[in-house]
Coordinates of C-alpha atoms and ligand atoms in Angstrom, one line a residue:
Chain D
M1326 CA 0.0 0.0 0.0
D1327 CA 2.7 2.4 0.9
K1328 CA 5.0 1.4 -1.9
P1329 CA 5.0 4.2 -4.4
L1330 CA 3.5 3.6 -7.8
V1331 CA 6.2 5.6 -9.5
K1332 CA 9.6 6.2 -7.9
I1333 CA 12.0 8.7 -9.4
E1334 CA 15.5 8.5 -8.1
K1335 CA 18.3 11.0 -8.8
V1336 CA 17.0 11.5 -12.3
G1337 CA 18.9 13.9 -14.6
Q1338 CA 18.3 14.7 -18.3
T1339 CA 20.8 16.4 -20.5
F1340 CA 20.2 17.3 -24.2
N1341 CA 22.8 17.6 -26.8
T1342 CA 22.3 20.9 -28.5
K1343 CA 24.3 22.8 -31.0
S1344 CA 25.9 24.9 -28.3
G1345 CA 26.9 21.9 -26.2
K1346 CA 25.2 19.9 -23.5
F1347 CA 22.2 21.4 -21.9
T1348 CA 21.1 20.1 -18.5
A1349 CA 17.3 20.3 -18.3
L1350 CA 16.9 18.2 -15.1
R1351 CA 19.3 17.4 -12.3
D1352 CA 18.9 15.1 -9.2
I1353 CA 15.1 14.8 -9.3
D1354 CA 13.6 12.6 -6.6
L1355 CA 9.9 12.1 -6.4
D1356 CA 7.5 9.4 -5.2
I1357 CA 4.0 9.1 -6.5
R1358 CA 1.6 6.9 -4.6
E1359 CA -1.5 5.2 -5.8
G1360 CA -4.4 7.6 -6.0
E1361 CA -2.3 10.7 -5.5
V1362 CA -2.6 13.8 -7.5
V1363 CA 0.7 15.5 -8.0
S1364 CA 1.3 18.6 -9.9
L1365 CA 4.6 19.9 -11.2
I1366 CA 4.9 23.7 -10.9
G1367 CA 7.6 25.8 -12.4
H1368 CA 8.6 28.5 -14.9
S1369 CA 8.2 27.9 -18.5
G1370 CA 11.1 25.9 -19.8
C1371 CA 12.1 24.5 -16.3
G1372 CA 11.7 20.9 -17.4
K1373 CA 8.1 19.9 -16.5
S1374 CA 7.4 18.4 -19.9
T1375 CA 10.8 16.7 -19.8
L1376 CA 10.0 15.0 -16.5
L1377 CA 6.6 14.0 -17.7
N1378 CA 8.0 12.5 -20.9
L1379 CA 10.4 10.5 -18.7
I1380 CA 7.6 9.1 -16.6
A1381 CA 5.7 8.3 -19.8
G1382 CA 8.8 6.6 -21.1
L1383 CA 8.8 8.6 -24.3
T1384 CA 12.4 9.5 -23.4
L1385 CA 14.9 7.8 -21.3
P1386 CA 16.9 9.6 -18.5
S1387 CA 20.5 10.5 -18.9
T1388 CA 21.2 9.6 -15.3
G1389 CA 19.2 8.1 -12.5
V1390 CA 16.3 5.7 -12.7
L1391 CA 12.5 5.8 -12.9
L1392 CA 10.6 2.9 -11.5
C1393 CA 7.0 2.0 -12.1
E1394 CA 5.6 -0.6 -9.7
G1395 CA 9.2 -1.5 -8.8
R1396 CA 10.4 -2.0 -12.4
E1397 CA 12.5 0.3 -14.4
I1398 CA 10.5 2.1 -17.1
P1399 CA 11.7 0.8 -20.4
G1400 CA 9.5 2.8 -22.7
P1401 CA 5.9 4.0 -23.0
G1402 CA 3.1 1.7 -21.9
P1403 CA -0.7 1.8 -21.7
E1404 CA -0.5 1.7 -17.9
R1405 CA 0.9 5.2 -18.0
A1406 CA -1.6 7.1 -20.2
V1407 CA -0.7 10.6 -21.5
V1408 CA -3.0 13.5 -22.2
F1409 CA -1.0 15.6 -24.6
Q1410 CA -0.7 19.3 -24.5
N1411 CA -2.0 19.7 -28.1
H1412 CA -4.6 16.9 -27.9
S1413 CA -2.9 14.9 -30.6
L1414 CA -6.0 13.3 -31.9
L1415 CA -5.6 11.5 -35.2
P1416 CA -7.3 13.7 -37.7
W1417 CA -8.4 10.8 -40.0
M1418 CA -10.3 9.0 -37.3
T1419 CA -13.6 10.0 -35.7
C1420 CA -13.7 10.8 -32.0
F1421 CA -15.0 7.3 -31.4
E1422 CA -12.3 5.7 -33.4
N1423 CA -9.6 7.8 -31.6
V1424 CA -10.7 6.5 -28.3
M1425 CA -11.2 3.0 -29.6
L1426 CA -7.7 2.8 -30.8
G1427 CA -6.4 2.8 -27.3
V1428 CA -9.2 0.6 -25.9
E1429 CA -8.7 -2.0 -28.6
Q1430 CA -5.0 -2.2 -27.8
V1431 CA -5.5 -2.6 -24.0
F1432 CA -8.6 -4.8 -23.9
G1433 CA -9.0 -6.1 -27.4
R1434 CA -7.5 -9.5 -26.6
K1435 CA -9.8 -10.3 -23.7
E1436 CA -13.1 -8.7 -24.6
G1437 CA -15.6 -8.8 -27.5
R1438 CA -16.5 -6.0 -29.8
L1439 CA -19.6 -5.0 -27.9
K1440 CA -17.8 -4.7 -24.7
L1441 CA -15.1 -2.6 -26.3
K1442 CA -17.7 -0.3 -27.8
A1443 CA -19.4 0.1 -24.4
R1444 CA -16.1 1.1 -22.9
V1445 CA -15.5 3.8 -25.5
D1446 CA -19.1 5.0 -25.2
A1447 CA -18.7 5.2 -21.4
A1448 CA -15.5 7.2 -21.7
L1449 CA -17.0 9.6 -24.2
A1450 CA -20.1 10.0 -21.9
M1451 CA -17.8 10.7 -19.0
V1452 CA -16.4 13.8 -20.7
H1453 CA -19.8 14.7 -22.1
M1454 CA -18.8 14.1 -25.6
D1455 CA -21.1 11.2 -26.5
H1456 CA -22.9 13.4 -28.9
A1457 CA -19.8 13.9 -31.0
S1458 CA -18.6 10.4 -31.2
G1459 CA -19.0 10.3 -35.0
K1460 CA -17.4 13.6 -35.6
Y1461 CA -13.8 14.2 -36.9
P1462 CA -11.4 16.2 -34.7
H1463 CA -11.5 19.1 -37.1
E1464 CA -15.2 19.4 -36.7
I1465 CA -15.1 20.0 -32.9
S1466 CA -13.6 22.8 -30.8
G1467 CA -10.3 22.9 -29.1
G1468 CA -11.8 22.2 -25.7
M1469 CA -13.8 19.3 -27.1
K1470 CA -10.6 17.8 -28.6
Q1471 CA -8.9 18.0 -25.2
R1472 CA -11.9 16.2 -23.7
I1473 CA -11.6 13.4 -26.3
G1474 CA -7.9 13.2 -25.4
I1475 CA -8.8 12.8 -21.8
A1476 CA -11.4 10.2 -22.7
R1477 CA -8.9 8.3 -24.7
A1478 CA -6.4 8.3 -21.8
F1479 CA -9.1 7.3 -19.3
A1480 CA -10.6 4.6 -21.3
M1481 CA -7.4 2.7 -21.2
E1482 CA -7.8 2.4 -17.4
P1483 CA -4.2 3.4 -16.8
R1484 CA -2.5 3.1 -13.4
I1485 CA -1.3 6.7 -13.7
L1486 CA -2.6 9.5 -15.9
L1487 CA 0.0 12.0 -17.1
M1488 CA -1.3 15.3 -18.2
D1489 CA 1.0 17.9 -19.7
E1490 CA -0.8 21.2 -19.4
P1491 CA -3.9 19.6 -21.0
F1492 CA -5.7 22.9 -21.0
G1493 CA -2.7 25.1 -21.8
A1494 CA -3.9 26.0 -25.3
L1495 CA -7.4 27.0 -24.2
D1496 CA -9.0 30.2 -23.2
A1497 CA -9.6 30.9 -19.5
L1498 CA -13.3 30.2 -19.6
T1499 CA -13.0 26.8 -21.3
R1500 CA -10.1 26.0 -19.1
A1501 CA -12.1 26.7 -15.9
A1502 CA -15.0 24.6 -17.2
L1503 CA -12.8 21.7 -18.2
Q1504 CA -10.9 21.7 -14.9
D1505 CA -14.2 21.5 -13.2
E1506 CA -15.2 18.6 -15.4
L1507 CA -11.9 16.8 -14.9
N1508 CA -12.3 17.2 -11.2
G1509 CA -15.7 15.4 -11.5
V1510 CA -14.2 12.8 -13.6
L1511 CA -11.3 12.1 -11.2
G1512 CA -13.9 11.8 -8.5
S1513 CA -15.9 9.3 -10.4
A1514 CA -12.8 7.3 -11.1
A1515 CA -12.1 7.1 -7.4
V1516 CA -15.4 5.5 -6.6
R1517 CA -15.1 2.8 -9.1
P1518 CA -15.1 -0.6 -7.4
H1519 CA -11.7 -1.8 -8.2
R1520 CA -10.2 1.5 -7.4
D1521 CA -11.9 2.2 -4.1
D1522 CA -8.5 2.3 -2.4
D1523 CA -8.0 5.5 -4.4
Q1524 CA -7.6 8.5 -2.2
R1525 CA -6.8 11.5 -4.3
S1526 CA -5.1 14.2 -2.4
G1527 CA -3.5 17.1 -4.0
R1528 CA 0.2 17.2 -3.4
H1529 CA 2.4 19.3 -5.4
H1530 CA 6.0 19.4 -6.0
R1531 CA 8.0 22.5 -6.5
R1532 CA 11.0 22.9 -8.6
D1533 CA 13.3 25.8 -9.0
R1534 CA 14.5 27.3 -12.2
E1535 CA 17.7 25.2 -12.4
G1536 CA 15.8 22.1 -12.6
R1537 CA 16.7 21.0 -9.0
A1538 CA 13.9 19.4 -7.1
A1539 CA 12.9 21.3 -4.0
A1540 CA 11.1 19.7 -1.1
P1541 CA 7.5 18.9 -1.7
A1542 CA 5.3 21.6 -0.3
Chain V
M899 CA -1.5 25.1 -16.5
S900 CA 1.2 23.6 -14.6
A901 CA -0.4 23.8 -11.2
L902 CA -3.1 21.5 -12.4
A903 CA -4.0 19.8 -9.2
L904 CA -3.8 22.9 -7.2
K905 CA -6.1 24.6 -9.7
L906 CA -8.3 21.7 -9.7
V907 CA -8.9 21.8 -6.1
E908 CA -9.7 25.5 -6.3
A909 CA -11.6 25.4 -9.5
P910 CA -15.1 24.5 -8.4
A911 CA -15.3 27.3 -5.9
K912 CA -13.8 29.9 -8.1
A913 CA -15.1 28.9 -11.5
E914 CA -18.7 28.0 -10.7
P915 CA -20.3 31.5 -10.8
A916 CA -18.0 32.9 -13.4
P917 CA -18.7 30.9 -16.6
K918 CA -22.5 31.5 -16.7
Q919 CA -22.5 35.1 -17.8
P920 CA -19.4 35.5 -20.0
V921 CA -20.3 32.4 -21.9
A922 CA -23.5 33.9 -23.0
V923 CA -21.6 36.9 -24.4
A924 CA -19.1 34.7 -26.2
T925 CA -21.8 32.8 -28.1
E926 CA -24.0 35.8 -28.8
R927 CA -21.3 37.9 -30.3
P928 CA -20.1 36.0 -33.4
V929 CA -23.6 36.2 -34.9
T930 CA -23.4 40.0 -34.9
I931 CA -19.8 40.1 -36.2
D932 CA -20.3 37.4 -38.7
A933 CA -23.3 38.9 -40.4
C934 CA -22.0 42.2 -41.7
P935 CA -18.9 41.6 -43.7
Q936 CA -20.2 38.6 -45.5
R937 CA -23.1 40.3 -47.2
G938 CA -21.5 43.6 -47.5
I939 CA -24.5 45.5 -46.0
P940 CA -24.3 49.1 -46.9
G941 CA -23.2 51.5 -44.3
G942 CA -26.2 53.4 -42.8
Q943 CA -27.5 50.7 -40.6
S944 CA -27.1 50.7 -36.8
P945 CA -25.4 47.8 -35.2
S946 CA -28.6 46.5 -33.8
E947 CA -30.2 46.3 -37.2
Q948 CA -27.1 44.5 -38.5
A949 CA -27.4 41.9 -35.7
V950 CA -30.9 41.0 -37.0
T951 CA -29.7 40.6 -40.5
P952 CA -28.6 37.0 -40.7
P953 CA -32.1 35.5 -41.3
V954 CA -32.9 38.2 -43.8
R955 CA -29.8 36.9 -45.8
E956 CA -31.8 33.9 -47.0
G957 CA -34.9 36.0 -47.6
L958 CA -33.1 38.4 -49.9
G959 CA -31.9 35.4 -52.0
E960 CA -34.2 36.4 -54.9
G961 CA -32.8 39.7 -56.1
G962 CA -29.2 40.5 -55.0
P963 CA -27.5 37.1 -54.6
R964 CA -28.5 35.9 -58.0
N965 CA -26.9 38.9 -59.6
D966 CA -23.9 38.2 -57.4
R967 CA -23.7 34.7 -58.6
F968 CA -23.8 35.8 -62.2
R969 CA -21.1 38.2 -61.6
D970 CA -19.0 35.5 -59.9
L971 CA -19.6 33.2 -62.8
A972 CA -18.6 35.8 -65.3
K973 CA -15.5 36.5 -63.3
V974 CA -14.5 32.9 -63.6
I975 CA -15.5 32.4 -67.2
I976 CA -14.6 35.6 -69.0
P977 CA -10.8 35.6 -68.5
P978 CA -10.2 32.1 -69.8
L979 CA -12.4 32.9 -72.8
F980 CA -10.1 35.9 -73.5
G981 CA -7.1 33.6 -73.2
I982 CA -8.5 31.1 -75.6
A983 CA -9.5 33.8 -78.1
L984 CA -6.0 35.2 -77.9
M985 CA -4.5 31.9 -78.6
L986 CA -6.7 31.2 -81.5
G987 CA -5.9 34.7 -82.9
I988 CA -2.2 34.2 -82.7
W989 CA -2.5 30.7 -84.2
A990 CA -4.6 32.0 -87.1
L991 CA -2.1 34.8 -87.7
V992 CA 0.9 32.4 -87.6
A993 CA -1.0 30.0 -90.0
I994 CA -1.7 32.8 -92.5
K995 CA 1.9 34.1 -92.4
S996 CA 3.6 30.7 -92.6
G997 CA 1.4 29.1 -95.1
N998 CA 2.1 25.5 -94.3
I999 CA 0.8 25.5 -90.7
P1000 CA -3.0 24.8 -90.7
G1001 CA -5.1 27.4 -89.1
P1002 CA -7.9 26.8 -86.6
D1003 CA -10.6 26.5 -89.3
K1004 CA -8.7 23.8 -91.3
T1005 CA -7.8 21.9 -88.1
W1006 CA -11.4 22.0 -86.9
A1007 CA -12.6 20.5 -90.1
A1008 CA -10.0 17.8 -90.0
A1009 CA -10.9 17.1 -86.3
L1010 CA -14.5 16.7 -87.2
K1011 CA -13.6 14.0 -89.7
L1012 CA -11.1 12.4 -87.4
F1013 CA -13.4 12.1 -84.5
A1014 CA -16.3 10.9 -86.6
D1015 CA -14.7 7.4 -86.3
P1016 CA -12.0 7.4 -83.7
F1017 CA -12.0 3.6 -83.3
Y1018 CA -11.5 2.3 -86.8
Q1019 CA -8.9 -0.4 -87.4
N1020 CA -7.1 -0.9 -90.8
G1021 CA -4.3 -3.2 -89.8
P1022 CA -1.7 -2.6 -87.1
N1023 CA -0.3 0.7 -88.5
D1024 CA -3.5 2.4 -89.3
Q1025 CA -5.9 2.7 -86.4
G1026 CA -8.3 5.4 -85.2
I1027 CA -7.0 8.1 -82.8
G1028 CA -9.0 6.5 -80.0
W1029 CA -7.0 3.3 -80.1
N1030 CA -3.8 5.2 -80.2
V1031 CA -4.7 7.2 -77.1
L1032 CA -5.9 4.1 -75.3
S1033 CA -2.8 2.1 -76.0
S1034 CA -0.7 5.0 -74.8
L1035 CA -2.8 5.1 -71.6
K1036 CA -2.4 1.4 -71.2
R1037 CA 1.4 1.6 -71.3
V1038 CA 1.3 4.5 -68.8
G1039 CA -1.0 2.5 -66.6
I1040 CA 1.1 -0.6 -66.6
G1041 CA 4.5 1.1 -66.2
F1042 CA 3.0 3.3 -63.5
G1043 CA 1.4 0.4 -61.7
F1044 CA 4.7 -1.3 -61.4
A1045 CA 6.4 1.9 -60.3
A1046 CA 3.7 2.3 -57.6
A1047 CA 4.0 -1.3 -56.5
I1048 CA 7.7 -1.0 -56.0
G1049 CA 8.1 2.7 -55.3
I1050 CA 5.6 3.2 -52.5
P1051 CA 7.0 0.4 -50.3
M1052 CA 10.5 1.6 -51.0
G1053 CA 9.4 5.1 -50.0
F1054 CA 8.1 3.7 -46.7
L1055 CA 11.4 1.9 -46.0
L1056 CA 13.5 4.9 -46.9
G1057 CA 11.4 7.2 -44.8
R1058 CA 11.3 4.9 -41.8
F1059 CA 14.9 3.7 -41.7
V1060 CA 17.7 6.2 -41.8
F1061 CA 20.1 3.4 -42.9
M1062 CA 17.9 2.7 -45.9
S1063 CA 17.6 6.3 -46.9
R1064 CA 21.4 6.8 -46.6
M1065 CA 22.0 3.7 -48.6
F1066 CA 19.7 4.6 -51.5
E1067 CA 20.2 8.3 -51.5
P1068 CA 23.3 8.3 -53.7
I1069 CA 21.7 5.9 -56.2
I1070 CA 18.5 7.9 -56.5
S1071 CA 20.3 11.3 -56.7
L1072 CA 22.5 9.9 -59.5
L1073 CA 19.7 8.2 -61.6
R1074 CA 16.9 10.7 -61.1
P1075 CA 18.1 13.5 -63.3
V1076 CA 18.7 11.0 -66.2
S1077 CA 16.1 11.3 -68.9
P1078 CA 14.0 8.2 -68.9
L1079 CA 14.5 8.0 -72.7
A1080 CA 18.1 7.1 -72.1
W1081 CA 16.8 3.9 -70.5
L1082 CA 14.9 3.0 -73.7
P1083 CA 17.7 1.1 -75.4
I1084 CA 18.2 -0.9 -72.2
G1085 CA 14.6 -1.8 -72.2
L1086 CA 14.8 -2.8 -75.9
L1087 CA 17.8 -5.0 -75.1
V1088 CA 16.2 -6.7 -72.1
F1089 CA 12.6 -7.1 -73.4
Q1090 CA 13.5 -7.5 -77.1
K1091 CA 10.2 -5.8 -78.0
A1092 CA 9.2 -2.2 -78.4
D1093 CA 6.0 -2.3 -76.4
P1094 CA 7.5 -3.4 -73.0
A1095 CA 10.4 -1.1 -73.6
A1096 CA 8.2 1.9 -73.8
T1097 CA 6.4 0.7 -70.6
W1098 CA 9.8 0.3 -69.0
T1099 CA 10.7 4.0 -69.6
I1100 CA 7.4 4.9 -68.0
F1101 CA 8.3 2.8 -65.0
I1102 CA 11.7 4.5 -64.7
C1103 CA 10.3 8.0 -64.8
S1104 CA 7.4 7.3 -62.5
I1105 CA 9.3 5.6 -59.7
W1106 CA 11.4 8.5 -58.5
P1107 CA 8.7 10.9 -57.5
M1108 CA 6.9 8.0 -56.0
I1109 CA 9.8 6.9 -53.8
L1110 CA 10.8 10.4 -52.8
N1111 CA 7.4 11.8 -52.0
T1112 CA 6.4 8.7 -50.0
A1113 CA 9.7 8.9 -48.1
Q1114 CA 9.2 12.5 -47.4
G1115 CA 5.6 11.9 -46.2
V1116 CA 6.9 9.2 -43.8
Q1117 CA 9.6 11.5 -42.4
R1118 CA 7.1 14.3 -41.9
V1119 CA 4.6 12.3 -39.9
P1120 CA 4.2 14.5 -36.8
Q1121 CA 6.1 13.2 -33.8
D1122 CA 2.9 13.7 -31.9
Y1123 CA 1.2 10.9 -33.8
L1124 CA 4.1 8.6 -33.3
N1125 CA 4.1 9.4 -29.6
V1126 CA 0.4 8.6 -29.4
A1127 CA 1.2 5.3 -31.1
R1128 CA 4.0 4.6 -28.5
V1129 CA 1.9 5.5 -25.5
L1130 CA -1.0 3.4 -26.7
G1131 CA 1.5 0.6 -27.4
L1132 CA 0.4 0.0 -30.9
S1133 CA 2.0 -2.9 -32.8
E1134 CA 4.2 -2.1 -35.8
A1135 CA 1.5 -3.4 -38.1
K1136 CA -1.0 -1.1 -36.5
V1137 CA 1.3 1.8 -36.6
M1138 CA 1.7 1.2 -40.4
T1139 CA -2.0 0.9 -41.2
R1140 CA -3.6 3.2 -38.7
I1141 CA -1.0 6.0 -38.3
L1142 CA 1.6 6.0 -41.0
F1143 CA -0.5 5.1 -44.0
P1144 CA -3.2 7.7 -43.5
A1145 CA -0.6 10.3 -42.6
V1146 CA 1.4 9.6 -45.6
L1147 CA -1.4 9.2 -48.1
P1148 CA -1.6 12.9 -49.1
Y1149 CA 2.2 12.8 -49.9
M1150 CA 1.8 9.6 -51.8
L1151 CA -0.9 11.0 -53.9
T1152 CA 1.3 14.0 -54.7
G1153 CA 3.9 11.6 -55.8
I1154 CA 1.4 9.7 -58.0
R1155 CA 0.2 13.0 -59.5
L1156 CA 3.7 14.1 -60.4
S1157 CA 4.5 10.6 -61.8
I1158 CA 1.5 10.4 -64.0
G1159 CA 2.3 13.9 -65.3
T1160 CA 5.8 13.0 -66.3
A1161 CA 4.7 9.6 -67.5
W1162 CA 2.3 11.2 -69.9
L1163 CA 5.0 13.6 -71.1
V1164 CA 7.5 10.8 -71.6
I1165 CA 5.2 8.3 -73.3
V1166 CA 4.8 10.5 -76.4
A1167 CA 8.5 10.7 -76.9
A1168 CA 9.1 7.0 -76.2
E1169 CA 6.5 6.0 -78.7
M1170 CA 8.0 8.2 -81.4
L1171 CA 11.1 6.2 -81.0
T1172 CA 9.6 2.7 -80.6
G1173 CA 6.7 2.9 -83.1
G1174 CA 3.7 0.6 -82.9
V1175 CA 0.3 1.9 -81.8
G1176 CA 0.1 5.0 -79.6
I1177 CA -0.4 8.7 -79.7
G1178 CA 3.3 9.4 -79.9
F1179 CA 3.8 7.1 -82.8
W1180 CA 0.7 8.5 -84.4
V1181 CA 2.1 12.0 -84.3
W1182 CA 5.3 10.8 -86.0
D1183 CA 3.3 8.9 -88.5
E1184 CA 1.2 11.9 -89.4
W1185 CA 4.4 13.9 -89.8
N1186 CA 5.6 11.4 -92.3
N1187 CA 2.3 11.7 -94.1
L1188 CA 2.6 15.4 -93.9
K1189 CA -0.8 15.8 -92.3
V1190 CA 0.1 18.7 -90.1
E1191 CA -3.4 19.4 -89.0
H1192 CA -3.5 16.0 -87.4
I1193 CA -0.3 16.8 -85.5
V1194 CA -2.0 20.0 -84.1
I1195 CA -5.0 17.9 -83.2
A1196 CA -2.7 15.4 -81.5
I1197 CA -1.2 18.2 -79.4
F1198 CA -4.7 19.2 -78.2
V1199 CA -5.6 15.6 -77.5
I1200 CA -2.4 15.0 -75.5
G1201 CA -3.1 18.2 -73.6
I1202 CA -6.6 17.3 -72.8
V1203 CA -5.9 13.8 -71.7
G1204 CA -3.1 15.1 -69.5
L1205 CA -5.5 17.6 -68.0
V1206 CA -8.1 15.0 -67.3
L1207 CA -5.6 12.7 -65.6
E1208 CA -4.4 15.6 -63.5
T1209 CA -7.9 16.6 -62.5
L1210 CA -9.0 13.1 -61.6
L1211 CA -6.0 12.6 -59.4
L1212 CA -6.5 16.0 -57.8
L1213 CA -10.1 15.0 -57.0
L1214 CA -8.8 11.7 -55.6
A1215 CA -6.3 13.5 -53.5
K1216 CA -8.9 15.8 -52.1
R1217 CA -11.1 12.9 -51.3
F1218 CA -8.4 11.2 -49.2
T1219 CA -6.8 14.2 -47.6
Y1220 CA -7.8 14.6 -44.0
E1221 CA -8.5 17.9 -42.5
S1222 CA -5.6 18.6 -40.3
R1223 CA -7.0 21.2 -38.0
Ligands
LIG1943 N1 14.9 17.8 -27.3 C1 15.5 18.9 -26.6 N2 16.7 19.3 -27.0 C2 17.3 20.3 -26.4 N3 16.8 21.0 -25.4 C3 15.5 20.6 -24.9 C4 14.8 19.5 -25.5 N4 13.6 19.4 -24.9 C5 13.6 20.3 -24.0 N5 14.8 21.1 -24.0 C6 15.1 22.1 -23.0 O1 14.8 21.7 -21.8 C7 14.2 22.7 -21.0 C8 13.0 22.1 -20.4 O2 12.0 22.0 -21.4 P1 10.5 21.5 -21.0 O3 9.8 21.4 -22.3 O4 10.5 20.4 -20.1 O5 9.9 22.8 -20.3 P2 8.5 23.0 -19.6 O6 8.8 23.1 -18.1 O7 7.6 21.9 -20.0 O8 8.1 24.4 -20.1 P3 6.6 24.9 -20.5 O9 5.9 25.3 -19.3 O10 6.9 26.1 -21.4 O11 6.0 23.8 -21.3 C9 14.0 23.9 -21.9 O12 15.0 24.8 -21.6 C10 14.2 23.3 -23.2 O13 14.8 24.3 -24.1
LIG1944 MG1 5.9 21.9 -21.3

């Protein structure tokens, strides 16, 4: 119970740029427990996305290790779903198909077509987008796209949901409304039967400009 | 929003009352803004009147808009008509001055006779223009089909694997600028027959744009899409069919369009050299018969067929190009 879901130990990330090595992260330590909500706060360019990409497994650290459920993170995996900053829906698929793509991959082997469809419909309903399931991403608004992105991530029933400023590109009104909605969604996830051990508490983690982790506030 | 959770906790309390009012404003406004510039409503109206205008837009449909549509149509049609008239004028002038080039009138008369029976057949060397065009198209189709079957997979490999692209880059850069007609003798040597040799030149000239455009398309697939694929854990096969292929399709279609364009250019020249049946050969034959008006007709026919091919492929490309925003 008390073992962290994700454990980040002495992680550093350096990028090779034209003007030499650039250290984006140095000595990051962070534990994320089951059911916890952690937010990374910092100036633009301080390395938030970099750390998130590391947890997602999209990039590998230069130094240190990242563990998920005790194992080193070798690469991306469906147990660590990502909601991308720019929604990243595939434009040639309808909203339904976009969500289905992930669902199929995670549950396709065990479950029948109808059950998969029910999962997608449920995820779309959760973000109040069931009315747009047949629409293509270019036919819906930016906020709606983000909601589909959240539905796609949620429908995969990940152990951890990584969100990189999912509302960053939106106007203040939409953002407030979506944050509200997401709050509701997180709540509803917490009461689902197999996740009733979830206890989501906000806990945030501050980092200074040099990319050095400060003590969690 | 970096402080997501923090905001989330605060959000309900803070955001609840706020959205109600401003949202109404945000949806109401565009109607007002939208209405005026589109219909070009004359000045004197007050903003409130303008706001009411949108429904009237349909009602007005009888008088103003129809005039507008005529004017739009005229704008589209009149300049090309001028262009065509200019061309005919210059052509007629040149014909009168030179004496041995047939003018539009003579050519038109010859064309009427020619197209009265485009599909006659008097032995292998004397066939209607329809057969000639069709057999040229057949060669283009076959050569092009082979080029697509080999070039598109090659393009995927070159785009996906740096090693492959480095390996083939020098070969392609070396061979691409070579006129496909230079390959004709090789084709004649290998196939021992004129017909496959002409098809072979089409294959050669079609394959480069196909490979290069497909490879470029693969390289330009947004990293975001590939990240999505990685996070979802899609298999390589699924990445191919669900992500790469749709993302590359528009580029591929561009390659196809360029290939068909050059193929249609090259086939005329190739057939002049190989003989047989085909529009290129027909041009050469009519030159030997000194039927210059037929050559002029052939130029138009070749142009029109090329235009039709291009238009069809553009339509196809439009059909399969996803909306990216
Ligand atoms: N691939 C890369 N190559 C070189 N430098 C990089 C690369 N990715 C990120 N950086 C650098 O690392 C630092 C951290 O980038 P990161 O994207 O993590 O910032 P961020 O905290 O997410 O900022 P923002 O709030 O603006 O999104 C930046 O200074 C950036 O220039
Ligand atoms: Mg970022």
